[in-house]
Short mmCIF file of C-alpha atoms in Angstrom, two decimals:
data_model
loop_
_atom_site.label_atom_id
_atom_site.label_comp_id
_atom_site.label_asym_id
_atom_site.label_seq_id
_atom_site.Cartn_x
_atom_site.Cartn_y
_atom_site.Cartn_z
CA MET S 1 -17.70 27.73 5.75
CA GLY S 2 -16.59 31.47 5.38
CA SER S 3 -13.24 32.32 3.94
CA SER S 4 -11.91 33.37 7.22
CA GLN S 5 -12.54 30.00 8.68
CA ARG S 6 -10.91 27.99 5.93
CA LYS S 7 -7.95 25.81 6.87
CA ARG S 8 -4.78 27.25 5.45
CA ALA S 9 -1.55 25.83 4.01
CA ARG S 10 1.73 26.53 5.68
CA THR S 11 5.31 25.39 5.01
CA ALA S 12 8.51 26.04 6.85
CA SER S 13 10.44 25.85 3.56
CA SER S 14 8.80 29.12 2.22
CA SER S 15 11.38 31.83 2.34
CA SER S 16 8.71 34.40 3.17
CA SER S 17 6.90 32.06 5.57
CA THR S 18 3.62 33.30 4.18
CA THR S 19 0.30 31.50 4.76
CA THR S 20 -1.85 30.62 1.72
CA SER S 21 -5.23 29.17 1.07
CA ALA S 22 -6.56 27.23 -1.89
CA GLY S 23 -9.93 28.81 -1.39
CA ASP S 24 -11.83 28.46 -4.71
CA SER S 25 -8.64 27.93 -6.72
CA SER S 26 -10.38 25.27 -8.84
CA ASN S 27 -10.42 27.69 -11.79
CA THR S 28 -6.96 29.22 -11.92
CA PRO S 29 -3.57 28.80 -10.26
CA ALA S 30 -3.29 30.71 -7.01
CA ASP S 31 -0.56 33.14 -8.24
CA THR S 32 1.46 34.33 -11.23
CA SER S 33 4.92 33.83 -9.94
CA ALA S 34 5.66 31.09 -12.45
CA LYS S 35 4.58 33.32 -15.33
CA ASP S 36 6.74 36.14 -14.04
CA SER S 37 9.84 33.83 -13.79
CA GLY S 38 9.24 32.28 -17.13
CA LYS S 39 8.71 28.86 -15.64
CA SER S 40 5.64 26.66 -16.31
CA ASP S 41 3.40 25.15 -13.60
CA GLU S 42 2.46 22.25 -16.01
CA MET S 43 3.30 18.79 -14.92
CA PRO S 44 6.66 17.49 -16.48
CA THR S 45 5.94 15.14 -19.34
CA SER S 46 8.07 12.33 -18.17
CA THR S 47 9.15 11.10 -14.68
CA LYS S 48 10.62 7.67 -15.45
CA ARG S 49 12.62 6.71 -12.34
CA GLU S 50 16.10 5.39 -13.01
CA PRO S 51 16.96 2.19 -11.24
CA ALA S 52 18.48 2.64 -7.75
CA GLN S 53 22.04 1.57 -7.70
CA ASP S 54 22.94 -0.22 -4.50
CA SER S 55 20.31 1.14 -2.13
CA PHE S 56 16.88 2.62 -1.87
CA LEU S 57 14.64 4.09 0.86
CA VAL S 58 11.49 2.62 2.31
CA MET S 59 8.99 4.88 4.24
CA ALA S 60 6.04 3.52 6.13
CA GLY S 61 3.20 5.10 8.06
CA THR S 62 1.57 3.60 11.19
CA TYR S 63 -1.54 3.63 13.33
CA GLU S 64 0.78 4.90 16.16
CA ARG S 65 1.23 8.21 14.13
CA ILE S 66 4.89 7.53 13.57
CA LEU S 67 6.66 7.72 10.28
CA TYR S 68 9.39 5.16 9.72
CA GLY S 69 12.31 5.39 7.28
CA LEU S 70 14.59 2.54 6.34
CA GLU S 71 17.39 2.09 3.91
CA ALA S 72 17.45 -1.15 1.81
CA ARG S 73 21.10 -1.80 0.71
CA SER S 74 22.24 -4.62 -1.55
CA ILE S 75 24.99 -6.95 -0.53
CA GLY S 76 25.62 -9.12 -3.50
CA ASN S 77 22.24 -10.56 -4.39
CA GLN S 78 20.80 -9.99 -0.90
CA LEU S 79 19.41 -6.88 0.93
CA THR S 80 19.59 -5.46 4.33
CA LEU S 81 16.92 -3.23 5.88
CA ASN S 82 18.23 -0.72 8.36
CA PRO S 83 16.28 2.09 10.10
CA GLN S 84 17.41 5.61 9.16
CA PHE S 85 14.80 7.89 10.78
CA ILE S 86 11.64 8.02 12.81
CA PHE S 87 9.40 11.10 12.72
CA PRO S 88 6.55 11.50 15.27
CA ALA S 89 4.58 12.89 12.37
CA HIS S 90 0.84 13.30 13.21
CA ILE S 91 -1.81 13.30 16.04
CA GLY S 92 -3.86 10.86 14.04
CA CYS S 93 -3.34 7.63 12.23
CA ILE S 94 -1.15 8.01 9.06
CA LYS S 95 -3.26 6.92 6.07
CA ALA S 96 -0.96 7.89 3.12
CA VAL S 97 2.71 8.42 2.29
CA SER S 98 4.52 9.33 -0.90
CA ALA S 99 8.06 10.33 -1.97
CA GLY S 100 9.17 12.45 -4.86
CA GLY S 101 12.83 13.36 -5.37
CA ARG S 102 14.14 14.69 -2.08
CA TYR S 103 10.60 15.28 -0.69
CA LEU S 104 8.43 12.94 1.55
CA ALA S 105 4.81 13.73 2.38
CA SER S 106 2.45 11.95 4.82
CA GLY S 107 -1.24 12.39 5.34
CA SER S 108 -3.44 11.59 8.33
CA THR S 109 -6.77 11.50 9.96
CA ASP S 110 -5.79 14.71 11.55
CA GLU S 111 -6.42 16.33 8.10
CA ILE S 112 -2.82 17.55 7.69
CA ILE S 113 -0.09 16.82 5.16
CA LYS S 114 3.35 16.86 6.74
CA LEU S 115 6.35 17.56 4.44
CA TYR S 116 10.01 16.35 4.95
CA ASP S 117 13.42 16.74 3.20
CA LEU S 118 14.77 13.24 2.74
CA LYS S 119 18.34 14.52 2.04
CA LYS S 120 18.53 16.64 5.20
CA ARG S 121 16.25 14.36 7.17
CA VAL S 122 14.30 17.35 8.58
CA GLU S 123 10.62 18.42 8.60
CA LEU S 124 9.81 21.15 6.20
CA GLY S 125 6.30 22.11 7.37
CA SER S 126 2.68 21.14 6.77
CA LEU S 127 -0.24 21.78 4.41
CA HIS S 128 -3.74 22.32 5.68
CA GLU S 129 -5.91 22.59 2.58
CA HIS S 130 -8.18 19.68 3.40
CA THR S 131 -11.23 19.55 5.77
CA GLY S 132 -11.24 15.74 6.05
CA SER S 133 -8.81 12.81 6.56
CA VAL S 134 -6.04 12.76 3.93
CA THR S 135 -6.60 9.42 2.14
CA ALA S 136 -4.09 9.54 -0.73
CA LEU S 137 -0.86 11.22 -1.82
CA GLN S 138 1.23 10.97 -4.90
CA PHE S 139 4.17 12.97 -6.21
CA HIS S 140 4.74 13.41 -9.98
CA GLY S 141 8.50 13.63 -10.12
CA SER S 142 9.78 16.18 -7.60
CA THR S 143 7.85 19.13 -8.90
CA HIS S 144 4.18 18.46 -7.97
CA LEU S 145 2.18 16.75 -5.34
CA LEU S 146 -1.42 15.61 -5.50
CA SER S 147 -3.45 14.93 -2.38
CA ALA S 148 -6.97 13.54 -1.94
CA SER S 149 -9.28 13.53 1.17
CA GLU S 150 -12.53 12.51 2.67
CA ASP S 151 -13.69 16.00 1.86
CA GLY S 152 -14.03 14.94 -1.84
CA ALA S 153 -11.27 17.40 -3.03
CA ILE S 154 -8.01 16.65 -4.82
CA CYS S 155 -5.31 19.29 -4.43
CA ILE S 156 -2.41 19.98 -6.72
CA PHE S 157 0.67 21.57 -5.06
CA ARG S 158 3.82 22.94 -6.58
CA THR S 159 6.80 21.81 -4.58
CA ARG S 160 8.95 24.82 -5.42
CA ASP S 161 7.07 26.90 -2.94
CA TRP S 162 4.21 24.44 -1.90
CA GLU S 163 1.62 26.78 -3.50
CA PRO S 164 -1.81 25.06 -3.96
CA LEU S 165 -2.23 25.59 -7.67
CA LYS S 166 -5.63 23.81 -8.19
CA VAL S 167 -8.38 22.17 -6.26
CA LEU S 168 -10.16 19.53 -8.36
CA ARG S 169 -13.76 18.91 -7.53
CA GLY S 170 -15.49 16.08 -9.24
CA HIS S 171 -16.60 13.64 -6.49
CA LYS S 172 -19.53 13.73 -4.24
CA GLY S 173 -17.90 11.52 -1.58
CA ALA S 174 -14.58 10.72 0.05
CA VAL S 175 -11.85 10.14 -2.39
CA ASN S 176 -10.22 6.72 -1.81
CA SER S 177 -7.32 6.63 -4.24
CA ILE S 178 -5.54 8.67 -6.91
CA ALA S 179 -2.99 7.77 -9.58
CA ILE S 180 -0.97 10.03 -11.89
CA HIS S 181 -0.18 8.82 -15.36
CA PRO S 182 3.57 8.45 -16.06
CA SER S 183 3.36 11.28 -18.60
CA GLY S 184 1.92 13.69 -16.01
CA LYS S 185 -0.89 14.58 -18.32
CA LEU S 186 -3.74 12.59 -16.69
CA ALA S 187 -4.72 11.33 -13.34
CA LEU S 188 -7.32 8.88 -12.10
CA SER S 189 -9.46 8.96 -8.92
CA VAL S 190 -12.00 6.67 -7.33
CA ALA S 191 -14.35 7.63 -4.47
CA GLN S 192 -17.11 6.54 -2.17
CA ASP S 193 -19.64 7.97 -4.68
CA ARG S 194 -18.99 4.90 -6.87
CA THR S 195 -17.33 6.91 -9.60
CA ILE S 196 -13.94 6.96 -11.37
CA VAL S 197 -12.78 10.35 -12.70
CA ILE S 198 -10.17 10.93 -15.35
CA TRP S 199 -8.50 14.32 -14.89
CA ASN S 200 -6.73 16.38 -17.54
CA LEU S 201 -3.85 17.74 -15.53
CA LEU S 202 -2.82 20.11 -18.25
CA THR S 203 -6.09 22.04 -17.92
CA GLY S 204 -7.01 21.05 -14.41
CA GLN S 205 -10.37 19.99 -15.63
CA ARG S 206 -12.44 16.74 -15.45
CA ALA S 207 -12.09 14.72 -18.73
CA SER S 208 -14.69 12.04 -17.75
CA ARG S 209 -16.71 10.73 -14.97
CA THR S 210 -18.02 7.10 -14.98
CA LYS S 211 -20.07 5.14 -12.55
CA THR S 212 -18.44 2.00 -11.12
CA PRO S 213 -20.27 -1.24 -10.10
CA GLN S 214 -18.92 -0.94 -6.61
CA ILE S 215 -16.92 1.45 -4.41
CA GLY S 216 -13.48 1.75 -6.04
CA GLU S 217 -10.81 1.48 -3.31
CA ILE S 218 -7.54 1.44 -5.30
CA VAL S 219 -6.49 2.81 -8.77
CA ALA S 220 -3.00 2.38 -10.27
CA TRP S 221 -1.26 2.76 -13.61
CA SER S 222 1.01 0.20 -15.23
CA PRO S 223 4.63 1.40 -15.49
CA SER S 224 4.25 2.18 -19.26
CA GLY S 225 0.96 3.94 -18.76
CA SER S 226 -0.85 1.89 -21.30
CA HIS S 227 -3.11 0.17 -18.75
CA TYR S 228 -4.65 0.92 -15.38
CA ILE S 229 -6.49 -1.04 -12.68
CA VAL S 230 -9.43 -0.32 -10.44
CA ALA S 231 -9.55 -2.51 -7.41
CA TYR S 232 -12.76 -3.19 -5.37
CA ALA S 233 -13.29 -5.23 -2.31
CA THR S 234 -12.85 -8.65 -3.99
CA GLU S 235 -12.18 -7.93 -7.76
CA VAL S 236 -9.91 -5.89 -9.96
CA GLN S 237 -10.87 -4.44 -13.33
CA VAL S 238 -8.01 -3.98 -15.85
CA TYR S 239 -8.52 -1.19 -18.46
CA LYS S 240 -6.63 -0.11 -21.63
CA VAL S 241 -6.14 3.60 -22.02
CA GLY S 242 -8.84 4.94 -24.45
CA GLN S 243 -11.32 2.11 -23.85
CA ALA S 244 -14.40 2.55 -21.75
CA GLU S 245 -15.02 -1.16 -20.96
CA PRO S 246 -12.45 -3.16 -18.93
CA LEU S 247 -10.25 -5.70 -20.71
CA THR S 248 -10.88 -8.22 -18.00
CA THR S 249 -11.90 -8.66 -14.35
CA VAL S 250 -9.76 -10.36 -11.74
CA PHE S 251 -11.71 -12.13 -8.98
CA SER S 252 -10.44 -12.84 -5.55
CA GLN S 253 -11.78 -15.16 -2.79
CA GLN S 254 -10.25 -12.82 -0.27
CA ARG S 255 -10.61 -9.14 0.61
CA ILE S 256 -8.10 -7.05 -1.47
CA LEU S 257 -6.19 -4.51 0.78
CA SER S 258 -3.51 -3.45 -1.70
CA ALA S 259 -2.96 -3.71 -5.39
CA LEU S 260 -0.62 -2.73 -8.21
CA ILE S 261 0.30 -3.56 -11.71
CA VAL S 262 3.90 -4.43 -12.61
CA THR S 263 5.79 -5.28 -15.77
CA TYR S 264 8.15 -8.23 -16.14
CA LYS S 265 9.71 -9.27 -19.48
CA ASN S 266 7.33 -6.97 -21.34
CA ALA S 267 4.24 -8.51 -19.82
CA ASP S 268 1.93 -6.95 -17.22
CA TYR S 269 0.91 -8.72 -14.03
CA VAL S 270 -1.64 -7.71 -11.37
CA LEU S 271 -0.53 -8.23 -7.76
CA CYS S 272 -3.13 -8.11 -4.96
CA GLY S 273 -2.19 -8.15 -1.25
CA CYS S 274 -5.07 -9.76 0.59
CA GLN S 275 -6.70 -10.21 3.95
CA ASP S 276 -5.42 -13.83 4.23
CA LYS S 277 -1.74 -12.73 4.39
CA ARG S 278 -1.11 -13.71 0.79
CA VAL S 279 -0.25 -11.89 -2.51
CA ARG S 280 -1.97 -13.25 -5.43
CA ILE S 281 -0.47 -13.05 -8.97
CA TYR S 282 -2.68 -12.59 -11.99
CA SER S 283 -1.97 -12.24 -15.68
CA ALA S 284 -3.20 -9.10 -17.43
CA LYS S 285 -5.81 -11.36 -18.95
CA GLY S 286 -7.33 -12.10 -15.60
CA THR S 287 -5.97 -15.59 -14.99
CA GLU S 288 -4.83 -16.36 -11.39
CA LEU S 289 -1.37 -17.80 -11.76
CA ALA S 290 -0.01 -18.19 -8.21
CA SER S 291 -0.14 -16.97 -4.70
CA VAL S 292 2.55 -16.44 -1.99
CA GLN S 293 2.27 -16.11 1.69
CA PHE S 294 4.08 -12.87 2.44
CA HIS S 295 3.21 -12.19 6.13
CA GLU S 296 1.62 -13.56 9.28
CA ASN S 297 -1.12 -10.93 9.14
CA ARG S 298 -3.01 -8.98 6.57
CA ILE S 299 -1.09 -7.21 3.98
CA LYS S 300 -1.65 -3.45 4.13
CA GLY S 301 0.60 -2.06 1.40
CA LEU S 302 2.79 -2.88 -1.58
CA SER S 303 5.38 -0.75 -3.42
CA ALA S 304 7.63 -1.64 -6.35
CA ILE S 305 11.05 -0.17 -7.26
CA GLU S 306 13.84 -1.05 -9.68
CA MET S 307 17.32 -1.48 -8.32
CA THR S 308 20.64 -3.09 -9.10
CA LEU S 309 21.32 -6.41 -7.41
CA ASP S 310 24.54 -8.16 -8.07
CA GLY S 311 25.12 -6.14 -11.20
CA THR S 312 21.69 -6.72 -12.72
CA VAL S 313 18.53 -4.51 -12.64
CA HIS S 314 15.64 -6.17 -10.76
CA THR S 315 12.19 -5.03 -9.67
CA VAL S 316 11.96 -5.24 -5.84
CA LEU S 317 8.60 -5.49 -4.22
CA VAL S 318 8.19 -4.04 -0.73
CA SER S 319 5.28 -5.30 1.41
CA ILE S 320 4.09 -4.15 4.86
CA SER S 321 1.66 -5.91 7.22
CA SER S 322 -0.45 -5.42 10.30
CA ASP S 323 2.15 -7.76 11.89
CA GLY S 324 4.61 -4.85 11.96
CA ARG S 325 6.98 -6.35 9.47
CA ILE S 326 8.45 -4.67 6.34
CA LYS S 327 9.69 -7.19 3.76
CA ALA S 328 11.43 -6.86 0.38
CA TRP S 329 10.97 -9.48 -2.34
CA LYS S 330 12.56 -10.06 -5.82
CA LEU S 331 9.74 -9.88 -8.39
CA ALA S 332 11.56 -12.42 -10.64
CA ASP S 333 11.26 -15.07 -7.84
CA MET S 334 7.48 -14.62 -8.13
CA ILE S 335 6.95 -14.35 -11.90
CA ASP S 336 9.55 -16.82 -13.30
CA PRO S 337 7.77 -19.91 -11.99
CA VAL S 338 4.63 -18.85 -13.77
CA ASP S 339 6.01 -17.45 -16.93
CA GLY S 340 4.31 -19.46 -19.69
CA TYR S 341 2.55 -21.65 -17.10
CA SER S 342 -1.04 -22.66 -17.77
CA GLY S 343 -1.78 -25.28 -15.06
CA ALA S 344 -3.51 -25.03 -11.74
CA VAL S 345 -2.80 -22.06 -9.49
CA LEU S 346 0.60 -22.40 -7.90
CA ASP S 347 1.30 -22.08 -4.12
CA LEU S 348 4.77 -20.57 -4.30
CA GLN S 349 7.37 -20.96 -1.42
CA ILE S 350 9.85 -18.20 -1.66
CA GLU S 351 12.02 -16.31 0.77
CA PRO S 352 12.16 -12.52 1.15
CA LEU S 353 15.33 -10.67 0.35
CA ALA S 354 15.12 -8.90 3.72
CA THR S 355 12.80 -8.39 6.70
CA TYR S 356 12.57 -5.70 9.32
CA ASN S 357 10.21 -5.79 12.37
CA ALA S 358 9.02 -2.22 13.22
CA ASP S 359 6.89 -3.67 15.94
CA VAL S 360 4.04 -1.29 15.20
CA ARG S 361 0.81 -1.47 13.09
CA LEU S 362 1.78 -0.44 9.61
CA THR S 363 -0.70 1.27 7.38
CA CYS S 364 0.95 2.55 4.17
CA VAL S 365 4.30 2.38 2.32
CA THR S 366 6.27 4.10 -0.36
CA THR S 367 9.80 3.76 -1.91
CA SER S 368 12.41 6.08 -3.30
CA SER S 369 15.70 5.67 -5.05
CA GLY S 370 17.33 7.92 -2.44
CA GLU S 371 19.32 9.73 -5.19
CA PHE S 372 18.62 13.48 -4.95
#
């Protein structure tokens, strides 16, 4: 593809409304404006989110190309989920969504990344750097956005002007998932080429590339950044930073569609949302502890956020399903019954904090404290 034919990035938030292209920016940042202003383009070293006070935002993408935004607000020890905005975002199925500070980004099979201002509730513009479906998005704080695509590329954008700073090329197939370390210094990616790549985000270079036994579908860091998980179709490998071999492997009888690693009372737990409507809870050592039926259809996405409920900070888990429902759950309700437990796998019966029926086919979800 010639340079004149490359897709180009455009954002309505740019004061000059200029059009830019990543081109072959895999070697150097696209411009020197940061140097001229004395500001660094490096990722910030810490992005620990403060707990949301009495509310947070939930954003979900859909097969119907619509982007939903809801507010979760606490009333005592309960939550309400109320719609706040609906954006007709894309002309294709939305496959990824991420929030960072006041910014919201969505990616689609239409190969476009749409950008929104959550404070003003307006669209900012769009980014056109990819030549395949956008498969994954993740903000680091509110300063940088990483995107991945079926074209095998990972792009790093600076949110100040949405300049594409780097294009990371280390996969020979579609990238399925990306995850930025809490420090902002590293990132992980897994792809259809059966490899996992560790990226040095300070240099924009590949630190390592390792073959995986299967196609990695999901990768995620623990909140502390000391561990990470790689999820395959029916198993999850748990790694410790700095070690090449997994600490343990979690096996599931059901297809895993979503997964994350959470921390509760200084212990890590792996949560897997599965094809059979249930979330399965595993210890970091690989032991299946319990399962909970979350929905009436397959679970398409999970997101965790800390918030204050009834004066106490809790981790709230948000789940979405093909049944169109968005639900919020208190993590403590899931973990307390298995804390220190060593018996047979428990079938937990717990009630969600809140439920909202979007009446559409949901595909992906993210959360934000809503404090800008």
